[in-house]
PDB file of C-alpha atoms in Angstrom:
ATOM      1  CA  MET P  21     -27.561  16.743  11.387  1.00  0.00           C
ATOM      2  CA  VAL P  22     -28.937  13.429  10.672  1.00  0.00           C
ATOM      3  CA  PRO P  23     -31.653  13.455   7.660  1.00  0.00           C
ATOM      4  CA  MET P  24     -34.990  14.242   8.315  1.00  0.00           C
ATOM      5  CA  VAL P  25     -36.742  14.047   5.683  1.00  0.00           C
ATOM      6  CA  ASP P  26     -39.548  11.142   5.645  1.00  0.00           C
ATOM      7  CA  GLU P  27     -38.115   7.471   4.852  1.00  0.00           C
ATOM      8  CA  GLN P  28     -42.074   6.389   3.814  1.00  0.00           C
ATOM      9  CA  GLN P  29     -42.332  10.191   1.660  1.00  0.00           C
ATOM     10  CA  LEU P  30     -38.408   9.716   0.388  1.00  0.00           C
ATOM     11  CA  PRO P  31     -39.662   7.429  -2.882  1.00  0.00           C
ATOM     12  CA  TYR P  32     -42.344   9.714  -3.603  1.00  0.00           C
ATOM     13  CA  MET P  33     -40.231  12.664  -3.504  1.00  0.00           C
ATOM     14  CA  LEU P  34     -37.482  11.202  -5.395  1.00  0.00           C
ATOM     15  CA  GLN P  35     -39.454  10.396  -8.204  1.00  0.00           C
ATOM     16  CA  LEU P  36     -40.794  14.228  -8.233  1.00  0.00           C
ATOM     17  CA  LEU P  37     -37.207  15.378  -9.316  1.00  0.00           C
ATOM     18  CA  ASP P  38     -37.883  15.418 -12.895  1.00  0.00           C
ATOM     19  CA  ASP P  39     -41.718  17.237 -12.283  1.00  0.00           C
ATOM     20  CA  GLU P  40     -40.602  20.711 -13.783  1.00  0.00           C
ATOM     21  CA  GLU P  41     -43.714  22.282 -11.737  1.00  0.00           C
ATOM     22  CA  PRO P  42     -41.844  25.174 -10.124  1.00  0.00           C
ATOM     23  CA  ALA P  43     -44.094  25.145  -7.154  1.00  0.00           C
ATOM     24  CA  ILE P  44     -43.127  20.928  -6.923  1.00  0.00           C
ATOM     25  CA  GLN P  45     -39.744  22.091  -7.467  1.00  0.00           C
ATOM     26  CA  ASP P  46     -39.227  24.896  -4.362  1.00  0.00           C
ATOM     27  CA  ALA P  47     -40.838  22.365  -1.409  1.00  0.00           C
ATOM     28  CA  LEU P  48     -38.465  19.901  -3.045  1.00  0.00           C
ATOM     29  CA  ARG P  49     -35.477  22.473  -2.332  1.00  0.00           C
ATOM     30  CA  HIS P  50     -37.347  23.415   1.193  1.00  0.00           C
ATOM     31  CA  GLU P  51     -37.436  19.760   1.955  1.00  0.00           C
ATOM     32  CA  PHE P  52     -33.882  18.562   0.976  1.00  0.00           C
ATOM     33  CA  SER P  53     -32.092  21.145   2.141  1.00  0.00           C
ATOM     34  CA  THR P  54     -33.213  20.402   5.930  1.00  0.00           C
ATOM     35  CA  THR P  55     -30.842  16.965   5.525  1.00  0.00           C
ATOM     36  CA  SER P  56     -27.513  16.500   6.462  1.00  0.00           C
ATOM     37  CA  GLY P  57     -26.954  16.972   2.718  1.00  0.00           C
ATOM     38  CA  ASP P  58     -26.264  13.413   2.219  1.00  0.00           C
ATOM     39  CA  LEU P  59     -29.026  10.887   1.829  1.00  0.00           C
ATOM     40  CA  SER P  60     -26.262   8.088  -0.398  1.00  0.00           C
ATOM     41  CA  ASN P  61     -27.588   5.457   2.424  1.00  0.00           C
ATOM     42  CA  GLU P  62     -30.737   6.432   2.220  1.00  0.00           C
ATOM     43  CA  ILE P  63     -31.499   6.047  -1.963  1.00  0.00           C
ATOM     44  CA  ALA P  64     -28.868   3.404  -2.142  1.00  0.00           C
ATOM     45  CA  ALA P  65     -31.338   1.088   0.158  1.00  0.00           C
ATOM     46  CA  LEU P  66     -34.078   1.949  -1.475  1.00  0.00           C
ATOM     47  CA  ALA P  67     -32.553   0.435  -4.328  1.00  0.00           C
ATOM     48  CA  MET P  68     -34.634   3.137  -6.866  1.00  0.00           C
ATOM     49  CA  ASP P  69     -32.520   3.425 -10.524  1.00  0.00           C
ATOM     50  CA  LEU P  70     -32.443   6.915 -10.484  1.00  0.00           C
ATOM     51  CA  LYS P  71     -31.002   8.837 -14.069  1.00  0.00           C
ATOM     52  CA  PRO P  72     -28.245  10.682 -14.161  1.00  0.00           C
ATOM     53  CA  THR P  73     -29.795  13.936 -14.420  1.00  0.00           C
ATOM     54  CA  ASP P  74     -32.159  13.449 -11.599  1.00  0.00           C
ATOM     55  CA  LEU P  75     -29.557  12.452  -8.926  1.00  0.00           C
ATOM     56  CA  LYS P  76     -27.430  15.700 -10.117  1.00  0.00           C
ATOM     57  CA  ARG P  77     -30.348  17.973  -8.826  1.00  0.00           C
ATOM     58  CA  LEU P  78     -30.969  16.024  -6.089  1.00  0.00           C
ATOM     59  CA  SER P  79     -27.899  17.022  -5.530  1.00  0.00           C
ATOM     60  CA  GLN P  80     -28.008  20.203  -5.818  1.00  0.00           C
ATOM     61  CA  MET P  81     -30.962  20.451  -3.990  1.00  0.00           C
ATOM     62  CA  LEU P  82     -28.453  18.736  -1.099  1.00  0.00           C
ATOM     63  CA  LEU P  83     -26.055  20.885  -1.159  1.00  0.00           C
ATOM     64  CA  PRO P  84     -27.305  23.357   1.381  1.00  0.00           C
ATOM     65  CA  GLY P  85     -27.626  20.767   3.873  1.00  0.00           C
ATOM     66  CA  ARG P  86     -23.926  20.005   3.514  1.00  0.00           C
ATOM     67  CA  ARG P  87     -23.197  23.722   3.827  1.00  0.00           C
ATOM     68  CA  ASP P  88     -24.587  23.317   7.718  1.00  0.00           C
ATOM     69  CA  THR P  89     -23.122  20.544   8.249  1.00  0.00           C
ATOM     70  CA  LEU P  90     -20.123  21.198   7.846  1.00  0.00           C
ATOM     71  CA  LEU P  91     -20.172  24.659   9.195  1.00  0.00           C
ATOM     72  CA  GLN P  92     -21.715  22.766  11.956  1.00  0.00           C
ATOM     73  CA  GLU P  93     -19.064  20.237  12.534  1.00  0.00           C
ATOM     74  CA  TRP P  94     -16.152  22.198  12.133  1.00  0.00           C
ATOM     75  CA  GLN P  95     -14.578  22.669  15.590  1.00  0.00           C
ATOM     76  CA  ILE P  96     -12.152  25.561  15.925  1.00  0.00           C
ATOM     77  CA  PRO P  97      -9.330  24.591  18.796  1.00  0.00           C
ATOM     78  CA  GLN P  98      -8.479  26.893  21.090  1.00  0.00           C
ATOM     79  CA  GLY P  99      -5.632  28.007  19.580  1.00  0.00           C
ATOM     80  CA  GLY P 100      -6.615  27.565  15.510  1.00  0.00           C
ATOM     81  CA  ALA P 101      -4.972  26.470  12.726  1.00  0.00           C
ATOM     82  CA  ALA P 102      -1.508  26.222  14.936  1.00  0.00           C
ATOM     83  CA  ALA P 103      -3.000  24.363  17.766  1.00  0.00           C
ATOM     84  CA  LEU P 104      -2.888  21.262  15.533  1.00  0.00           C
ATOM     85  CA  ASP P 105       0.257  20.388  16.025  1.00  0.00           C
ATOM     86  CA  ASP P 106       0.802  17.208  16.235  1.00  0.00           C
ATOM     87  CA  ASP P 107      -3.235  16.369  16.847  1.00  0.00           C
ATOM     88  CA  TRP P 108      -3.333  13.921  13.936  1.00  0.00           C
ATOM     89  CA  ASP P 109      -6.782  12.446  14.961  1.00  0.00           C
ATOM     90  CA  THR P 110      -8.554  16.392  14.328  1.00  0.00           C
ATOM     91  CA  PHE P 111      -6.377  16.974  11.401  1.00  0.00           C
ATOM     92  CA  GLU P 112      -8.167  13.885   9.627  1.00  0.00           C
ATOM     93  CA  ASP P 113     -11.355  14.419  10.783  1.00  0.00           C
ATOM     94  CA  MET P 114     -11.338  17.805   9.300  1.00  0.00           C
ATOM     95  CA  LEU P 115     -10.177  16.106   6.276  1.00  0.00           C
ATOM     96  CA  ARG P 116     -12.710  14.116   6.111  1.00  0.00           C
ATOM     97  CA  LEU P 117     -15.814  16.804   6.273  1.00  0.00           C
ATOM     98  CA  ILE P 118     -13.653  18.906   3.776  1.00  0.00           C
ATOM     99  CA  SER P 119     -14.501  15.579   1.177  1.00  0.00           C
ATOM    100  CA  ASP P 120     -17.928  14.773   3.099  1.00  0.00           C
ATOM    101  CA  PHE P 121     -19.453  18.259   1.760  1.00  0.00           C
ATOM    102  CA  LEU P 122     -16.850  18.006  -1.579  1.00  0.00           C
ATOM    103  CA  HIS P 123     -19.223  14.842  -2.646  1.00  0.00           C
ATOM    104  CA  ASP P 124     -22.304  15.049  -4.201  1.00  0.00           C
ATOM    105  CA  GLY P 125     -24.207  13.241  -1.132  1.00  0.00           C
ATOM    106  CA  VAL P 126     -26.420  10.714  -3.014  1.00  0.00           C
ATOM    107  CA  THR P 127     -24.061   8.056  -4.521  1.00  0.00           C
ATOM    108  CA  LEU P 128     -23.068   5.754  -1.883  1.00  0.00           C
ATOM    109  CA  ARG P 129     -19.001   5.739  -1.383  1.00  0.00           C
ATOM    110  CA  PRO P 130     -17.512   4.536   2.558  1.00  0.00           C
ATOM    111  CA  ALA P 131     -16.278   7.211   4.857  1.00  0.00           C
ATOM    112  CA  LEU P 132     -12.434   8.464   4.277  1.00  0.00           C
ATOM    113  CA  PRO P 133     -11.152   6.842   6.734  1.00  0.00           C
ATOM    114  CA  ASP P 134     -12.266   3.446   5.940  1.00  0.00           C
ATOM    115  CA  THR P 135     -10.940   4.309   2.010  1.00  0.00           C
ATOM    116  CA  LEU P 136      -7.535   5.227   3.487  1.00  0.00           C
ATOM    117  CA  ASP P 137      -7.676   1.804   5.875  1.00  0.00           C
ATOM    118  CA  MET P 138      -8.954  -0.604   2.900  1.00  0.00           C
ATOM    119  CA  LEU P 139      -5.514   1.355   0.781  1.00  0.00           C
ATOM    120  CA  VAL P 140      -3.191   0.065   3.371  1.00  0.00           C
ATOM    121  CA  GLU P 141      -4.579  -3.065   3.235  1.00  0.00           C
ATOM    122  CA  GLU P 142      -4.007  -3.111  -0.345  1.00  0.00           C
ATOM    123  CA  ALA P 143      -0.781  -1.948   0.341  1.00  0.00           C
ATOM    124  CA  ILE P 144       0.373  -4.717   2.724  1.00  0.00           C
ATOM    125  CA  ASN P 145      -0.655  -6.987   0.472  1.00  0.00           C
ATOM    126  CA  GLU P 146       0.936  -6.098  -2.208  1.00  0.00           C
ATOM    127  CA  LYS P 147       4.118  -5.713  -0.115  1.00  0.00           C
ATOM    128  CA  ALA P 148       3.860  -2.315  -0.845  1.00  0.00           C
ATOM    129  CA  HIS P 149       4.350  -1.992   2.625  1.00  0.00           C
ATOM    130  CA  LEU P 150       8.659  -2.345   3.415  1.00  0.00           C
ATOM    131  CA  SER P 151       9.960   0.627   3.629  1.00  0.00           C
ATOM    132  CA  GLU P 152       8.656   4.789   2.636  1.00  0.00           C
ATOM    133  CA  ASN P 153      10.662   4.207  -1.083  1.00  0.00           C
ATOM    134  CA  SER P 154       8.230   0.992  -1.874  1.00  0.00           C
ATOM    135  CA  LEU P 155       5.428   2.824  -1.097  1.00  0.00           C
ATOM    136  CA  ARG P 156       6.602   5.986  -3.245  1.00  0.00           C
ATOM    137  CA  LEU P 157       6.708   2.610  -5.998  1.00  0.00           C
ATOM    138  CA  TRP P 158       4.163   1.393  -5.832  1.00  0.00           C
ATOM    139  CA  MET P 159       1.829   4.220  -5.134  1.00  0.00           C
ATOM    140  CA  PHE P 160       3.379   6.743  -8.144  1.00  0.00           C
ATOM    141  CA  ASP P 161       5.900   4.926  -9.842  1.00  0.00           C
ATOM    142  CA  SER P 162       3.646   2.857 -10.873  1.00  0.00           C
ATOM    143  CA  GLY P 163       1.202   5.737 -11.986  1.00  0.00           C
ATOM    144  CA  ARG P 164      -1.813   4.612  -9.764  1.00  0.00           C
ATOM    145  CA  PHE P 165      -1.637   7.655  -8.643  1.00  0.00           C
ATOM    146  CA  SER P 166      -1.154  10.537 -10.818  1.00  0.00           C
ATOM    147  CA  GLY P 167      -1.743  14.360 -10.542  1.00  0.00           C
ATOM    148  CA  ASN P 168      -4.210  15.529 -12.115  1.00  0.00           C
ATOM    149  CA  LYS P 169      -3.050  18.155 -15.085  1.00  0.00           C
ATOM    150  CA  ASN P 170      -5.988  18.236 -17.385  1.00  0.00           C
ATOM    151  CA  ASP P 171      -8.492  19.817 -14.541  1.00  0.00           C
ATOM    152  CA  TYR P 172      -5.444  21.111 -12.107  1.00  0.00           C
ATOM    153  CA  TYR P 173      -8.183  23.352  -9.663  1.00  0.00           C
ATOM    154  CA  THR P 174     -11.237  21.085  -9.662  1.00  0.00           C
ATOM    155  CA  PRO P 175     -12.000  21.663  -5.924  1.00  0.00           C
ATOM    156  CA  HIS P 176     -12.521  17.473  -6.238  1.00  0.00           C
ATOM    157  CA  ASN P 177      -8.451  17.360  -6.146  1.00  0.00           C
ATOM    158  CA  SER P 178      -9.105  18.648  -2.188  1.00  0.00           C
ATOM    159  CA  ASP P 179     -11.457  15.863  -1.735  1.00  0.00           C
ATOM    160  CA  LEU P 180      -8.904  12.516  -0.292  1.00  0.00           C
ATOM    161  CA  SER P 181     -11.827  10.325  -0.714  1.00  0.00           C
ATOM    162  CA  TRP P 182     -12.431  11.211  -4.703  1.00  0.00           C
ATOM    163  CA  CYS P 183      -8.483  11.078  -5.218  1.00  0.00           C
ATOM    164  CA  MET P 184      -8.428   8.014  -3.692  1.00  0.00           C
ATOM    165  CA  GLU P 185     -11.130   6.673  -6.408  1.00  0.00           C
ATOM    166  CA  THR P 186     -10.147   8.269  -9.420  1.00  0.00           C
ATOM    167  CA  GLY P 187      -6.470   7.787  -9.038  1.00  0.00           C
ATOM    168  CA  SER P 188      -5.975  11.507  -9.460  1.00  0.00           C
ATOM    169  CA  GLY P 189      -5.460  14.407  -7.392  1.00  0.00           C
ATOM    170  CA  ASN P 190      -3.135  17.546  -6.404  1.00  0.00           C
ATOM    171  CA  PRO P 191       0.328  18.287  -5.584  1.00  0.00           C
ATOM    172  CA  ILE P 192      -0.654  18.424  -1.736  1.00  0.00           C
ATOM    173  CA  SER P 193      -3.613  15.344  -1.743  1.00  0.00           C
ATOM    174  CA  LEU P 194      -1.249  13.134  -2.964  1.00  0.00           C
ATOM    175  CA  ALA P 195       1.170  13.597  -0.933  1.00  0.00           C
ATOM    176  CA  LEU P 196      -1.168  13.384   1.538  1.00  0.00           C
ATOM    177  CA  LEU P 197      -2.787   9.933   0.950  1.00  0.00           C
ATOM    178  CA  TYR P 198       1.726   9.367   0.872  1.00  0.00           C
ATOM    179  CA  ILE P 199       1.949  10.786   4.492  1.00  0.00           C
ATOM    180  CA  LEU P 200      -1.482   8.849   5.743  1.00  0.00           C
ATOM    181  CA  VAL P 201      -0.539   5.597   4.095  1.00  0.00           C
ATOM    182  CA  GLY P 202       2.895   5.916   5.671  1.00  0.00           C
ATOM    183  CA  ARG P 203       1.401   6.317   9.110  1.00  0.00           C
ATOM    184  CA  ARG P 204      -1.348   4.047   8.767  1.00  0.00           C
ATOM    185  CA  LEU P 205       2.025   1.373   8.097  1.00  0.00           C
ATOM    186  CA  ASN P 206       4.614   3.476  10.983  1.00  0.00           C
ATOM    187  CA  MET P 207       6.367   4.923   7.943  1.00  0.00           C
ATOM    188  CA  GLU P 208       8.114   8.729   8.519  1.00  0.00           C
ATOM    189  CA  ILE P 209       6.533  10.126   5.371  1.00  0.00           C
ATOM    190  CA  THR P 210       6.721  14.348   6.484  1.00  0.00           C
ATOM    191  CA  GLY P 211       4.982  17.267   4.317  1.00  0.00           C
ATOM    192  CA  CYS P 212       7.499  19.754   3.024  1.00  0.00           C
ATOM    193  CA  ASN P 213       5.543  23.129   2.267  1.00  0.00           C
ATOM    194  CA  TYR P 214       7.140  24.298  -1.131  1.00  0.00           C
ATOM    195  CA  PRO P 215       5.722  27.234  -2.570  1.00  0.00           C
ATOM    196  CA  GLY P 216       3.244  26.591  -4.919  1.00  0.00           C
ATOM    197  CA  HIS P 217       3.861  22.794  -5.207  1.00  0.00           C
ATOM    198  CA  PHE P 218       3.996  20.551  -2.038  1.00  0.00           C
ATOM    199  CA  LEU P 219       6.325  18.015  -1.668  1.00  0.00           C
ATOM    200  CA  ALA P 220       6.447  14.705   0.485  1.00  0.00           C
ATOM    201  CA  ARG P 221      10.154  13.833   2.235  1.00  0.00           C
ATOM    202  CA  ILE P 222      11.584  10.757   3.292  1.00  0.00           C
ATOM    203  CA  GLN P 223      15.060   9.523   3.974  1.00  0.00           C
ATOM    204  CA  LEU P 224      16.530   7.134   0.839  1.00  0.00           C
ATOM    205  CA  ASP P 225      19.863   5.996   1.801  1.00  0.00           C
ATOM    206  CA  GLY P 226      19.809   7.913   4.632  1.00  0.00           C
ATOM    207  CA  LYS P 227      19.526  11.250   3.032  1.00  0.00           C
ATOM    208  CA  PRO P 228      16.932  13.262   3.337  1.00  0.00           C
ATOM    209  CA  VAL P 229      14.954  13.582   0.025  1.00  0.00           C
ATOM    210  CA  LEU P 230      11.741  15.177  -1.372  1.00  0.00           C
ATOM    211  CA  ILE P 231       9.392  13.332  -3.372  1.00  0.00           C
ATOM    212  CA  ASP P 232       7.385  15.425  -5.900  1.00  0.00           C
ATOM    213  CA  CYS P 233       4.053  12.613  -5.897  1.00  0.00           C
ATOM    214  CA  PHE P 234       1.860  14.697  -8.513  1.00  0.00           C
ATOM    215  CA  HIS P 235       5.133  14.126 -11.609  1.00  0.00           C
ATOM    216  CA  LYS P 236       5.020  10.003 -10.247  1.00  0.00           C
ATOM    217  CA  GLY P 237       6.827  10.516  -7.342  1.00  0.00           C
ATOM    218  CA  ARG P 238      10.058  11.295  -8.415  1.00  0.00           C
ATOM    219  CA  ILE P 239      12.618  12.310  -6.139  1.00  0.00           C
ATOM    220  CA  ILE P 240      13.914  15.300  -5.712  1.00  0.00           C
ATOM    221  CA  SER P 241      17.844  15.944  -3.723  1.00  0.00           C
ATOM    222  CA  VAL P 242      17.602  18.026  -0.792  1.00  0.00           C
ATOM    223  CA  ASP P 243      21.334  18.625  -0.590  1.00  0.00           C
ATOM    224  CA  GLU P 244      21.093  19.308  -4.509  1.00  0.00           C
ATOM    225  CA  ILE P 245      18.187  22.012  -3.744  1.00  0.00           C
ATOM    226  CA  LEU P 246      19.706  23.218  -0.713  1.00  0.00           C
ATOM    227  CA  GLN P 247      23.268  23.720  -2.730  1.00  0.00           C
ATOM    228  CA  ASP P 248      21.661  25.564  -5.813  1.00  0.00           C
ATOM    229  CA  ASN P 249      21.163  29.636  -4.195  1.00  0.00           C
ATOM    230  CA  LYS P 250      20.300  30.974  -6.936  1.00  0.00           C
ATOM    231  CA  SER P 251      17.506  29.548  -8.142  1.00  0.00           C
ATOM    232  CA  ILE P 252      14.674  29.241  -4.512  1.00  0.00           C
ATOM    233  CA  SER P 253      14.287  31.594  -1.971  1.00  0.00           C
ATOM    234  CA  ASP P 254      15.269  31.719   2.127  1.00  0.00           C
ATOM    235  CA  TYR P 255      11.053  31.492   2.149  1.00  0.00           C
ATOM    236  CA  ALA P 256      11.618  27.802   0.065  1.00  0.00           C
ATOM    237  CA  LYS P 257      14.500  27.199   1.972  1.00  0.00           C
ATOM    238  CA  GLN P 258      13.113  27.234   4.984  1.00  0.00           C
ATOM    239  CA  ALA P 259      10.646  25.129   3.956  1.00  0.00           C
ATOM    240  CA  ILE P 260      12.683  22.264   2.291  1.00  0.00           C
ATOM    241  CA  LEU P 261      14.311  21.835   6.382  1.00  0.00           C
ATOM    242  CA  THR P 262      11.705  21.663   8.547  1.00  0.00           C
ATOM    243  CA  THR P 263       8.344  19.772   8.428  1.00  0.00           C
ATOM    244  CA  ALA P 264       4.882  21.450   7.486  1.00  0.00           C
ATOM    245  CA  PRO P 265       2.871  21.606  10.302  1.00  0.00           C
ATOM    246  CA  LEU P 266      -0.954  19.870  10.185  1.00  0.00           C
ATOM    247  CA  GLY P 267      -2.421  23.365  11.185  1.00  0.00           C
ATOM    248  CA  HIS P 268      -0.517  25.099   7.555  1.00  0.00           C
ATOM    249  CA  ILE P 269      -1.232  22.342   5.219  1.00  0.00           C
ATOM    250  CA  LEU P 270      -5.339  22.209   6.507  1.00  0.00           C
ATOM    251  CA  MET P 271      -4.852  26.633   5.709  1.00  0.00           C
ATOM    252  CA  ARG P 272      -3.081  25.470   2.535  1.00  0.00           C
ATOM    253  CA  ILE P 273      -6.602  23.532   1.511  1.00  0.00           C
ATOM    254  CA  LEU P 274      -8.626  25.926   3.096  1.00  0.00           C
ATOM    255  CA  ARG P 275      -7.092  28.141   0.826  1.00  0.00           C
ATOM    256  CA  ASN P 276      -7.337  26.414  -2.324  1.00  0.00           C
ATOM    257  CA  LEU P 277     -10.533  25.478  -2.118  1.00  0.00           C
ATOM    258  CA  GLU P 278     -11.657  29.460  -1.525  1.00  0.00           C
ATOM    259  CA  HIS P 279      -9.309  29.954  -4.722  1.00  0.00           C
ATOM    260  CA  SER P 280     -11.231  26.988  -6.745  1.00  0.00           C
ATOM    261  CA  PHE P 281     -15.006  27.727  -5.702  1.00  0.00           C
ATOM    262  CA  ASN P 282     -13.877  31.679  -6.935  1.00  0.00           C
ATOM    263  CA  LYS P 283     -13.219  30.021 -10.184  1.00  0.00           C
ATOM    264  CA  LEU P 284     -16.130  27.929 -10.535  1.00  0.00           C
ATOM    265  CA  LYS P 285     -17.767  31.678  -9.706  1.00  0.00           C
ATOM    266  CA  ARG P 286     -19.020  29.909  -6.625  1.00  0.00           C
ATOM    267  CA  GLU P 287     -19.221  32.809  -4.521  1.00  0.00           C
ATOM    268  CA  ASP P 288     -21.432  30.595  -1.984  1.00  0.00           C
ATOM    269  CA  ASP P 289     -18.758  27.924  -0.861  1.00  0.00           C
ATOM    270  CA  ALA P 290     -16.208  30.504  -2.042  1.00  0.00           C
ATOM    271  CA  LYS P 291     -17.413  32.408   1.414  1.00  0.00           C
ATOM    272  CA  ILE P 292     -17.448  29.014   3.094  1.00  0.00           C
ATOM    273  CA  PHE P 293     -13.941  28.173   2.889  1.00  0.00           C
ATOM    274  CA  ARG P 294     -12.990  32.053   3.416  1.00  0.00           C
ATOM    275  CA  MET P 295     -14.502  32.352   6.398  1.00  0.00           C
ATOM    276  CA  ILE P 296     -12.983  29.018   8.385  1.00  0.00           C
ATOM    277  CA  PHE P 297      -9.514  30.109   7.164  1.00  0.00           C
ATOM    278  CA  GLU P 298     -10.254  33.068   8.717  1.00  0.00           C
ATOM    279  CA  ARG P 299     -11.786  31.779  12.165  1.00  0.00           C
ATOM    280  CA  MET P 300      -8.647  29.627  12.122  1.00  0.00           C
ATOM    281  CA  HIS P 301      -6.080  31.681  11.885  1.00  0.00           C
ATOM    282  CA  ARG P 302      -7.849  34.465  14.436  1.00  0.00           C
ATOM    283  CA  SER P 303      -8.819  31.922  16.822  1.00  0.00           C
ATOM    284  CA  ILE P 304      -6.257  32.166  19.802  1.00  0.00           C
TER     285      ILE P 304
END
């Protein structure tokens, strides 16, 4: 889907955003709902100074278009989530679709792959690319990225572009940033699908350790956890010993989004992510 609003008419439509006449608002909602849900490039080109209230209203009018775009562009692999395996290109494209959906559609920002590439360039410039541990220190120990403790359940935590912009996220989004940046630097960083708190995994001094990206990248000894047989379940032990498949990571993100939108009472959006989850789960 591409923007279908007449570019010549767009400035006049934007000027009507603060018109409280119900008929005009209905007409605007209809026109904006036929777009891809993102007019950020068109708005930037116009260089119009829109009020924050107008931008918020426009973003809401564009939301149906973002929903349609997400559903139209999301391709279920044959075999569902399990088929992702090591298909990083498809996995990252799905993360981009989620990021685009969660974006407001009115403010200009680079696409997710471009934002990741820029973060990689910055890491190289600051000598954080020398090892998995140097990257950990630069990203998390420094405080550049930290856990979003104030708004843990916000859907924005699943928008990796937003996480890079704000320096904030939930355990899985911060670990994914670490993994995706590390992958671009040919580093060996994997995911650990630990129940309740996603972690990353690296080798440090020849031994496997877990990285809690949510808590400033603190290091957790795998050997010490496995020796403590009383405090963790067999499921948790299995998660520690195995690399989280990309499909499992994606399904966990979809579940998080459904939960987040339910908490916000945004039932339509919760339903979308529940439907995508079910389709990914059932496809064979």
